XYZ file of C-alpha atoms in Angstrom:
613
model
C 152.612 81.001 140.898
C 150.346 82.769 138.560
C 147.648 80.198 139.020
C 147.720 80.631 142.778
C 147.439 84.347 142.432
C 144.488 83.902 139.986
C 142.904 81.604 142.531
C 143.396 83.978 145.485
C 141.996 86.722 143.218
C 138.768 84.841 142.976
C 138.366 84.515 146.725
C 134.888 85.501 147.712
C 133.195 85.595 151.129
C 129.482 84.768 151.149
C 129.003 86.050 154.703
C 131.596 88.764 155.106
C 130.109 90.292 158.273
C 131.518 87.351 160.237
C 135.022 88.804 159.722
C 134.221 91.403 162.300
C 134.688 88.719 164.828
C 138.427 88.831 164.122
C 138.597 92.147 166.029
C 138.308 90.478 169.504
C 140.794 87.979 168.574
C 143.194 90.664 167.395
C 142.783 92.481 170.746
C 143.576 89.137 172.460
C 146.744 88.770 170.379
C 147.917 92.265 171.238
C 147.397 91.470 174.867
C 149.503 88.330 174.630
C 152.274 90.325 172.842
C 152.398 92.797 175.657
C 152.801 90.207 178.266
C 155.594 88.525 176.313
C 157.472 91.855 176.006
C 157.199 92.491 179.685
C 158.744 88.967 180.285
C 161.642 89.565 177.868
C 162.730 92.651 179.865
C 163.313 90.529 182.902
C 165.248 88.022 181.012
C 167.659 90.639 179.949
C 168.406 91.617 183.502
C 168.306 88.496 185.634
C 170.078 85.205 185.217
C 168.069 82.389 183.912
C 168.428 80.117 187.115
C 167.165 82.965 189.198
C 164.076 83.724 187.141
C 161.976 81.010 188.772
C 162.520 82.515 192.144
C 161.830 86.197 190.990
C 159.072 86.017 188.580
C 155.353 85.274 189.464
C 153.576 82.027 188.605
C 152.005 83.660 185.573
C 155.320 84.381 184.030
C 156.926 81.163 185.189
C 156.953 78.757 182.281
C 155.811 81.425 179.854
C 157.456 79.634 176.994
C 155.260 76.555 177.576
C 152.033 78.448 178.420
C 151.924 80.659 175.401
C 151.590 77.760 172.886
C 147.978 76.811 174.140
C 147.030 80.401 173.796
C 148.356 80.709 170.332
C 146.710 77.476 169.362
C 143.372 78.798 170.694
C 143.960 82.088 168.781
C 144.677 80.144 165.561
C 141.563 77.962 166.014
C 139.378 81.118 166.552
C 140.714 82.645 163.318
C 140.117 79.597 161.375
C 136.533 79.304 162.858
C 135.771 82.846 161.949
C 137.034 82.360 158.406
C 134.932 79.185 158.006
C 131.767 80.996 159.296
C 132.415 83.897 156.807
C 131.895 81.546 153.907
C 135.041 81.585 151.766
C 134.446 80.597 148.204
C 136.960 80.055 145.455
C 134.895 78.520 142.814
C 131.463 78.760 141.134
C 129.216 75.850 140.076
C 126.744 75.739 137.379
C 123.218 74.929 138.617
C 120.012 74.800 136.608
C 117.362 77.451 136.993
C 114.374 75.514 138.223
C 110.865 77.037 137.776
C 108.681 75.408 140.431
C 105.802 77.999 140.414
C 104.945 78.793 136.839
C 102.633 81.699 136.128
C 99.170 80.885 134.595
C 97.291 82.946 132.036
C 93.699 81.913 131.638
C 92.122 82.904 128.160
C 88.394 82.594 128.251
C 86.250 82.424 125.069
C 83.523 85.247 125.257
C 81.978 84.830 121.818
C 78.266 84.547 121.339
C 78.601 80.790 121.359
C 79.201 80.723 125.095
C 75.454 81.421 125.478
C 74.645 77.933 124.068
C 72.433 75.929 126.328
C 74.166 72.540 125.992
C 75.618 73.035 129.448
C 72.866 74.075 131.797
C 71.997 76.976 132.317
C 74.638 77.911 129.585
C 78.231 77.706 128.827
C 79.054 81.097 130.261
C 77.655 80.196 133.680
C 79.690 76.927 133.729
C 82.858 78.759 132.702
C 82.490 81.282 135.471
C 82.012 78.603 138.049
C 85.076 76.802 136.818
C 87.096 79.854 137.004
C 85.897 80.503 140.514
C 87.032 76.966 141.541
C 90.466 77.588 139.766
C 91.032 80.796 141.711
C 90.005 79.194 145.006
C 91.872 75.966 144.736
C 95.185 76.956 142.944
C 98.141 76.807 145.343
C 100.218 79.834 144.824
C 101.720 81.291 141.753
C 100.700 84.310 139.687
C 97.631 84.170 137.555
C 96.176 86.457 134.798
C 92.727 86.541 133.082
C 92.287 87.195 129.214
C 88.931 87.452 127.386
C 88.888 86.850 123.711
C 86.381 86.913 120.819
C 87.329 88.731 117.583
C 90.405 89.926 119.576
C 91.969 89.288 122.954
C 91.910 91.720 125.862
C 93.336 91.772 129.450
C 90.764 91.387 132.149
C 93.308 91.188 134.986
C 97.156 91.119 134.553
C 99.482 88.637 136.224
C 99.113 88.906 139.988
C 99.622 86.733 143.009
C 96.231 87.819 144.393
C 93.600 85.404 143.085
C 90.814 87.340 144.974
C 91.567 90.399 142.803
C 90.958 88.347 139.658
C 87.735 86.852 141.154
C 86.151 90.328 141.276
C 85.694 90.340 137.506
C 83.889 87.016 137.117
C 80.370 88.470 137.340
C 81.145 91.006 134.683
C 82.302 88.428 132.008
C 79.818 88.149 129.281
C 79.822 88.433 125.395
C 78.312 91.935 125.671
C 81.586 93.400 127.014
C 83.425 92.471 123.736
C 83.721 95.147 121.089
C 83.189 92.611 118.281
C 82.052 88.949 118.073
C 84.311 86.333 116.592
C 86.546 83.455 117.462
C 90.360 84.024 117.201
C 92.146 81.538 119.445
C 95.476 82.407 117.867
C 95.186 85.998 119.094
C 94.462 84.879 122.630
C 97.693 82.802 122.688
C 99.682 85.713 121.276
C 98.296 88.107 123.837
C 98.890 85.613 126.622
C 102.550 85.195 125.666
C 102.981 88.884 125.600
C 101.668 89.140 129.217
C 104.148 86.491 130.337
C 107.137 88.146 128.702
C 106.197 91.703 129.760
C 106.031 90.502 133.394
C 109.601 89.094 133.047
C 108.816 85.425 132.988
C 110.900 83.205 130.684
C 108.074 80.847 130.141
C 104.687 79.913 131.731
C 101.375 78.110 131.190
C 98.408 79.335 128.960
C 94.891 77.704 129.876
C 92.434 78.078 126.930
C 88.691 77.642 127.589
C 87.006 77.301 124.301
C 84.927 74.844 122.096
C 87.090 74.534 118.784
C 90.352 75.684 117.264
C 91.484 76.174 113.703
C 94.796 75.876 111.904
C 96.121 79.297 112.821
C 95.521 78.597 116.562
C 97.462 75.291 116.264
C 100.353 77.021 114.540
C 100.491 79.707 117.227
C 100.457 77.010 119.999
C 103.447 75.310 118.271
C 105.307 78.643 118.294
C 104.524 79.024 122.115
C 105.797 75.516 122.796
C 108.970 76.307 120.880
C 109.614 79.209 123.270
C 109.265 76.971 126.279
C 105.583 77.686 127.228
C 102.774 75.153 127.522
C 99.283 75.450 126.248
C 96.553 73.606 128.179
C 93.038 73.376 126.746
C 89.713 72.963 128.752
C 86.823 72.076 126.374
C 83.728 74.200 127.001
C 80.507 72.559 125.676
C 79.268 69.172 124.697
C 79.607 67.054 121.475
C 75.777 67.111 120.972
C 75.898 70.955 120.927
C 73.286 73.561 121.828
C 71.498 76.608 120.336
C 71.938 80.290 121.151
C 70.490 83.502 119.821
C 72.840 85.693 117.872
C 71.027 88.867 117.007
C 67.701 87.771 115.515
C 68.701 84.316 114.432
C 69.173 80.952 116.162
C 72.573 79.345 115.703
C 74.159 76.178 117.050
C 77.522 75.380 118.527
C 79.199 71.949 119.253
C 82.424 71.002 121.102
C 85.054 69.933 118.595
C 87.222 67.591 120.851
C 89.533 66.519 117.941
C 90.711 70.092 117.119
C 91.133 70.941 120.931
C 93.250 67.903 121.355
C 95.490 68.790 118.358
C 95.685 72.202 119.832
C 96.962 70.885 123.284
C 99.284 68.520 121.624
C 100.920 71.242 119.591
C 101.341 73.357 122.688
C 103.017 70.663 124.680
C 100.108 70.472 127.124
C 97.030 68.374 127.896
C 93.265 68.440 127.108
C 90.307 67.933 129.398
C 86.557 68.487 129.037
C 84.799 70.537 131.603
C 83.254 68.675 134.507
C 81.157 69.599 137.498
C 83.907 68.898 139.984
C 87.660 69.888 139.927
C 88.847 66.655 138.289
C 89.448 68.454 134.929
C 91.618 71.000 136.708
C 93.655 68.357 138.315
C 94.001 66.460 135.166
C 95.539 69.557 133.536
C 97.877 70.195 136.532
C 96.971 73.725 136.954
C 95.941 73.598 140.608
C 99.357 72.892 142.111
C 102.262 74.256 140.030
C 104.698 72.696 142.527
C 103.782 69.217 141.459
C 104.712 69.743 137.867
C 107.878 68.341 136.516
C 110.721 70.800 137.164
C 112.041 72.113 133.876
C 114.894 74.396 133.155
C 114.079 77.825 131.852
C 115.322 77.578 128.178
C 118.090 75.205 129.264
C 119.966 77.983 130.947
C 122.067 77.533 134.188
C 123.368 79.992 136.688
C 126.904 79.984 138.203
C 126.630 80.259 141.953
C 129.441 80.657 144.566
C 130.093 77.491 146.427
C 130.788 77.667 150.329
C 134.197 76.183 150.946
C 134.351 77.067 154.502
C 133.710 73.472 155.674
C 137.201 72.527 154.594
C 138.579 74.624 157.531
C 136.552 72.638 160.122
C 139.062 69.708 160.398
C 141.816 72.115 161.186
C 139.807 73.680 163.967
C 139.062 70.304 165.418
C 142.715 69.249 165.362
C 143.739 72.442 167.243
C 141.209 72.154 169.917
C 141.642 68.369 170.374
C 144.046 68.524 173.191
C 141.462 70.355 175.246
C 138.784 67.688 174.637
C 139.664 65.779 177.860
C 139.296 68.800 179.920
C 135.620 69.161 178.647
C 136.174 72.776 177.349
C 136.458 71.964 173.632
C 133.033 70.414 173.136
C 131.173 73.728 173.369
C 133.678 75.342 171.024
C 133.279 72.606 168.336
C 129.423 72.853 168.503
C 129.397 76.641 168.199
C 131.857 76.520 165.223
C 130.077 73.678 163.322
C 126.312 74.351 163.905
C 126.375 77.500 161.807
C 127.416 75.849 158.652
C 124.585 73.368 158.053
C 122.043 76.185 158.329
C 123.943 78.188 155.675
C 124.338 75.064 153.335
C 120.614 74.300 153.728
C 119.676 77.734 152.612
C 122.089 77.671 149.846
C 120.540 74.378 148.577
C 116.971 75.629 148.767
C 117.042 79.350 148.042
C 113.391 79.403 147.359
C 112.296 78.248 150.739
C 110.667 80.788 153.120
C 113.503 82.434 155.111
C 113.740 82.082 158.846
C 114.985 84.702 161.157
C 118.623 84.001 162.281
C 121.551 85.951 163.533
C 123.206 86.171 160.203
C 120.167 87.316 158.248
C 120.548 90.518 156.267
C 118.237 93.485 156.519
C 116.765 92.899 153.075
C 116.150 89.163 153.856
C 114.380 90.133 157.020
C 112.237 92.532 155.166
C 111.426 89.931 152.611
C 110.364 87.468 155.237
C 108.270 90.149 156.906
C 106.564 90.816 153.590
C 105.842 87.125 153.035
C 104.208 87.060 156.504
C 102.081 89.991 155.501
C 101.090 88.380 152.306
C 100.062 85.238 154.192
C 97.959 87.351 156.618
C 96.258 88.984 153.581
C 95.354 85.658 152.021
C 93.945 84.433 155.313
C 91.740 87.598 155.336
C 93.517 89.136 158.398
C 93.970 92.473 156.655
C 94.850 94.395 160.035
C 97.814 92.055 160.655
C 98.783 92.335 157.008
C 98.814 96.227 157.275
C 100.892 96.114 160.414
C 103.567 93.812 158.772
C 103.700 95.548 155.422
C 103.762 99.032 156.815
C 107.283 100.701 156.652
C 108.811 98.120 154.246
C 110.740 99.490 151.401
C 110.285 98.466 147.806
C 107.582 98.622 145.217
C 106.174 95.099 145.808
C 105.787 95.786 149.512
C 103.868 99.094 148.853
C 101.710 97.300 146.305
C 100.760 94.595 148.753
C 100.135 97.232 151.486
C 97.819 99.023 149.008
C 95.816 95.823 148.529
C 95.347 95.283 152.279
C 94.364 98.876 152.757
C 91.804 98.552 149.934
C 90.323 95.494 151.377
C 89.949 97.185 154.670
C 88.083 100.095 153.040
C 90.828 102.632 153.616
C 90.746 103.949 150.101
C 92.875 107.072 150.328
C 95.682 105.259 152.145
C 95.552 102.520 149.568
C 95.837 104.997 146.812
C 98.832 106.565 148.396
C 100.471 103.188 148.708
C 99.852 102.481 145.097
C 101.359 105.820 144.167
C 104.512 105.102 146.091
C 104.834 101.717 144.377
C 104.387 103.392 140.986
C 107.069 105.940 141.934
C 109.510 103.165 142.721
C 108.500 101.071 139.749
C 106.623 103.061 137.049
C 106.007 100.007 134.954
C 104.016 97.995 137.568
C 100.716 97.318 135.784
C 99.081 95.726 138.729
C 99.542 98.705 140.910
C 98.092 101.075 138.335
C 95.189 98.823 137.597
C 94.316 98.396 141.163
C 94.658 102.149 141.914
C 92.140 102.839 139.154
C 89.765 100.288 140.739
C 90.182 101.900 144.204
C 89.612 105.370 142.629
C 86.260 104.073 141.143
C 85.254 102.467 144.535
C 86.037 105.693 146.285
C 83.901 107.612 143.997
C 81.066 105.203 144.263
C 81.335 105.476 148.106
C 81.241 109.168 147.971
C 78.255 109.030 145.648
C 76.463 106.740 148.114
C 77.184 109.067 150.943
C 75.865 112.035 149.052
C 72.699 110.047 148.163
C 72.262 108.959 151.762
C 72.582 112.666 152.831
C 70.099 113.709 150.182
C 67.680 110.989 151.254
C 67.940 112.058 154.882
C 67.213 115.619 153.958
C 64.290 114.565 151.925
C 63.038 112.310 154.751
C 63.274 115.211 157.203
C 61.423 117.506 154.801
C 58.884 114.908 154.403
C 58.456 114.264 158.143
C 58.071 118.022 158.608
C 55.389 118.216 155.999
C 53.648 115.227 157.413
C 53.704 116.779 160.858
C 52.293 120.027 159.533
C 49.561 118.186 157.656
C 48.769 116.200 160.764
C 48.593 119.339 162.862
C 46.244 120.928 160.285
C 43.952 117.866 160.124
C 43.866 117.702 163.938
C 42.939 121.391 164.058
C 40.272 120.788 161.438
C 38.783 117.812 163.364
C 38.751 119.742 166.553
C 36.967 122.665 164.818
C 34.446 120.219 163.314
C 33.772 118.733 166.591
C 33.313 122.114 168.301
C 30.907 123.126 165.568
C 28.958 119.929 165.821
C 28.615 120.382 169.554
C 27.532 123.919 169.119
C 24.960 122.852 166.547
C 23.632 120.104 168.906
C 23.301 122.565 171.696
C 21.391 125.086 169.351
C 19.237 122.287 168.186
C 18.294 121.212 171.648
C 17.466 124.708 172.652
C 15.364 125.252 169.522
C 13.621 122.013 170.129
C 12.951 122.807 173.825
C 11.601 126.283 172.827
C 9.343 124.706 170.164
C 8.092 122.172 172.611
C 7.430 124.824 175.146
C 5.600 126.937 172.615
C 3.515 123.960 171.541
C 2.560 123.113 175.132
C 1.580 126.743 175.768
C -0.547 126.808 172.648
C -2.280 123.460 173.513
C -2.880 124.625 177.073
C -4.316 127.929 175.761
C -6.598 126.075 173.376
C -7.739 123.636 176.115
C -8.474 126.565 178.482
C -10.489 128.348 175.722
C -12.435 125.288 174.985
C -13.074 124.598 178.687
C -14.268 128.167 179.094
C -16.649 127.858 176.178
C -17.887 124.526 177.574
C -18.448 126.059 180.869
C -20.588 128.829 179.517
C -22.697 126.503 177.190
C -25.132 123.865 178.157
C -23.583 120.465 177.527
C -25.298 118.647 174.756
C -25.049 114.866 174.051
C -22.760 115.106 170.893
C -20.422 117.793 172.224
C -16.630 116.878 172.852
C -15.580 115.927 176.360
C -12.701 117.801 178.108
C -9.338 115.997 178.436
C -8.788 113.987 181.543
C -5.521 114.210 183.652
C -4.485 110.768 182.439
C -4.661 111.931 178.784
C -2.559 114.940 179.560
C 0.183 112.738 181.129
C 0.222 110.427 177.955
C 0.583 113.466 175.732
C 3.597 114.638 177.710
C 5.233 111.161 177.589
C 4.752 111.143 173.811
C 6.437 114.443 173.478
C 9.312 113.356 175.587
C 9.768 110.304 173.441
C 9.779 112.475 170.247
C 12.507 114.671 171.735
C 14.637 111.761 172.709
C 14.459 110.419 169.160
C 15.624 113.645 167.732
C 18.607 113.844 170.105
C 19.586 110.155 169.156
C 19.481 111.089 165.451
C 21.692 114.059 166.040
C 24.318 112.045 168.044
C 24.254 109.364 165.368
C 25.457 111.959 162.744
C 28.710 112.636 164.664
C 29.385 109.102 166.187
C 29.895 106.107 163.943
C 27.580 103.240 163.850
C 28.962 100.105 165.530
C 30.526 97.862 162.932
C 31.126 100.686 160.472
C 34.637 102.320 160.353
C 34.868 105.901 161.100
C 35.383 108.262 158.196
C 37.920 110.347 160.155
C 41.130 108.246 160.280
C 44.604 109.229 161.633
C 46.727 111.165 159.239
C 49.660 108.764 159.741
C 47.648 105.762 158.340
C 47.013 107.547 155.050
C 49.391 108.780 152.410
C 48.832 112.130 150.838
C 48.932 112.684 147.107
C 52.118 114.692 147.373
C 53.807 111.843 149.399
C 52.677 109.211 147.013
C 53.946 111.264 144.032
C 57.306 111.732 145.636
C 57.550 108.005 146.396
C 56.745 107.011 142.820
C 59.280 109.531 141.462
C 62.040 108.105 143.648
C 61.215 104.634 142.533
C 61.299 105.728 138.806
C 64.753 107.287 139.324
C 66.067 104.132 140.979
C 64.710 101.913 138.218
C 66.462 104.169 135.656
C 69.971 103.297 137.219
C 71.469 100.509 135.130
C 72.552 97.255 136.803
C 75.544 96.553 134.597
C 78.610 95.111 136.241
C 80.382 94.807 132.849
C 80.138 98.491 132.001
C 83.809 99.206 133.081
C 85.174 96.284 131.080
C 83.127 97.165 128.058
C 84.483 100.678 128.038
C 88.131 99.583 128.607
C 87.927 97.027 125.797
C 86.392 99.417 123.406
C 89.130 101.963 124.055
C 91.780 99.326 123.558
C 90.137 98.267 120.283
C 90.168 101.843 119.023
C 93.734 102.291 120.061
C 94.810 99.081 118.120
C 92.736 100.133 115.095
C 94.496 103.521 115.150
C 97.880 102.067 115.426
C 97.137 99.732 112.531
C 96.152 102.580 110.281
């Protein structure tokens, strides 16, 4: 008896909301009871052999007609109990990890500038990381850079595009100090996995050699359930690179890297031009890895025992089968259970909307749809699906979609809501800082554009003023030239008239003298009319040459460019000086994408050194 009480005490309903369906059945039972009470009143007042003649057909044979109704009521109660998911036992099931997180640790020592991989190792590593982020199928990923020490470039996040933003900034110049400590990279990667709440994960090291301390650290990681994969960066023949003022060489040590991978329970591959090295390491599709238990732990899950009630329901409705009314009831009662069992067997599958889905499950499915839209680049659809969803993760994903759409203030507000709900969310804090920086940069660009527009307006006004002044000067010069030409012509005409008058006077005087004197054989002869006409033509030709010469001074010679050119085709000294000044200021702006990482790593190094002291 005590065992039965203990068993009933463990009764648990997986879908308790189905118990509300008992209310209509209870109402039906009350109605049947009321009819039976009305029938019992007539039995106490009328003889039994007279009842068939006094009662209606509904009450006639009530004793035989109540049993089908009671049978239907009992079948309905059992069906509702089966749909509610009664459970009396738990079953231990292993915790399978099908989508392991991946932490990529990239070597950023000076040796990555070696030229054995054209153009250098660093460029090849960036391209390989871009392929990994583009081809990896799901799972969270983080990026760590290491040299003398290890630093977080991007924390664990399911958004691979967010990690890809930092690839161009990766270079040895962002590291506070040069060195090669693979063991510290493994230790820091393990801390990222554990801080994110993962029991175990995969670490991908991209480097050219390993020492004994790194191998020992890989063994410790493997003992905790993690795996260490190694991607060899470089070639066995080696290459040279400049470290300060000296030339040094670096070679790929395959043996040490293979020992490192074996100690970490992983695999080794040398870098290739295609994705065959990533496929060999098994980091592209984490679902294809062999399922492993998380530290050998299992979880006790309630088992649905409602299917044991289905045979009883079928027996109760079996007499109605020939009438054709029981088939629909059996289908309705049995079709619900396979769906529930399938979802219990595969809890990690994407949920589908159904009538028994809870509010939190519907919200989770909606968030997954929004994440899928975000990964496809449909940020508007992602914002529409993620808006209004509760939870820190939903607000974080909403902030990412808003940031990609350029709606920086709304994205910052979404990140703030996520941090209020979950203050320890490093991804939300990190992305919020990035969006803040992008917003400030956008504001600076807008201010620069406004300043440039104002400067351009001022320049245009100055140019218009200068053009008007030059046009006025040209008009004044032309008017002065025309006035000078007219004055010269008048002076020439007056001079010619005076010369003609003087010549005529001299000729008249000579003629008068000749008329009074006796002509002699050697005396000069008077001018004939033909000679006077020739003299006039010569004077006219002389005046025409003078006028042509004057016009030649103000009109350009054919084939020679005019000295007076439009003001718009020339650049004034002030405009040229302003243009050169703007170019000089623009050249002084540093093109350094790694400045943010360098400053962040330097602050982290100082903090660590302060804690060590």
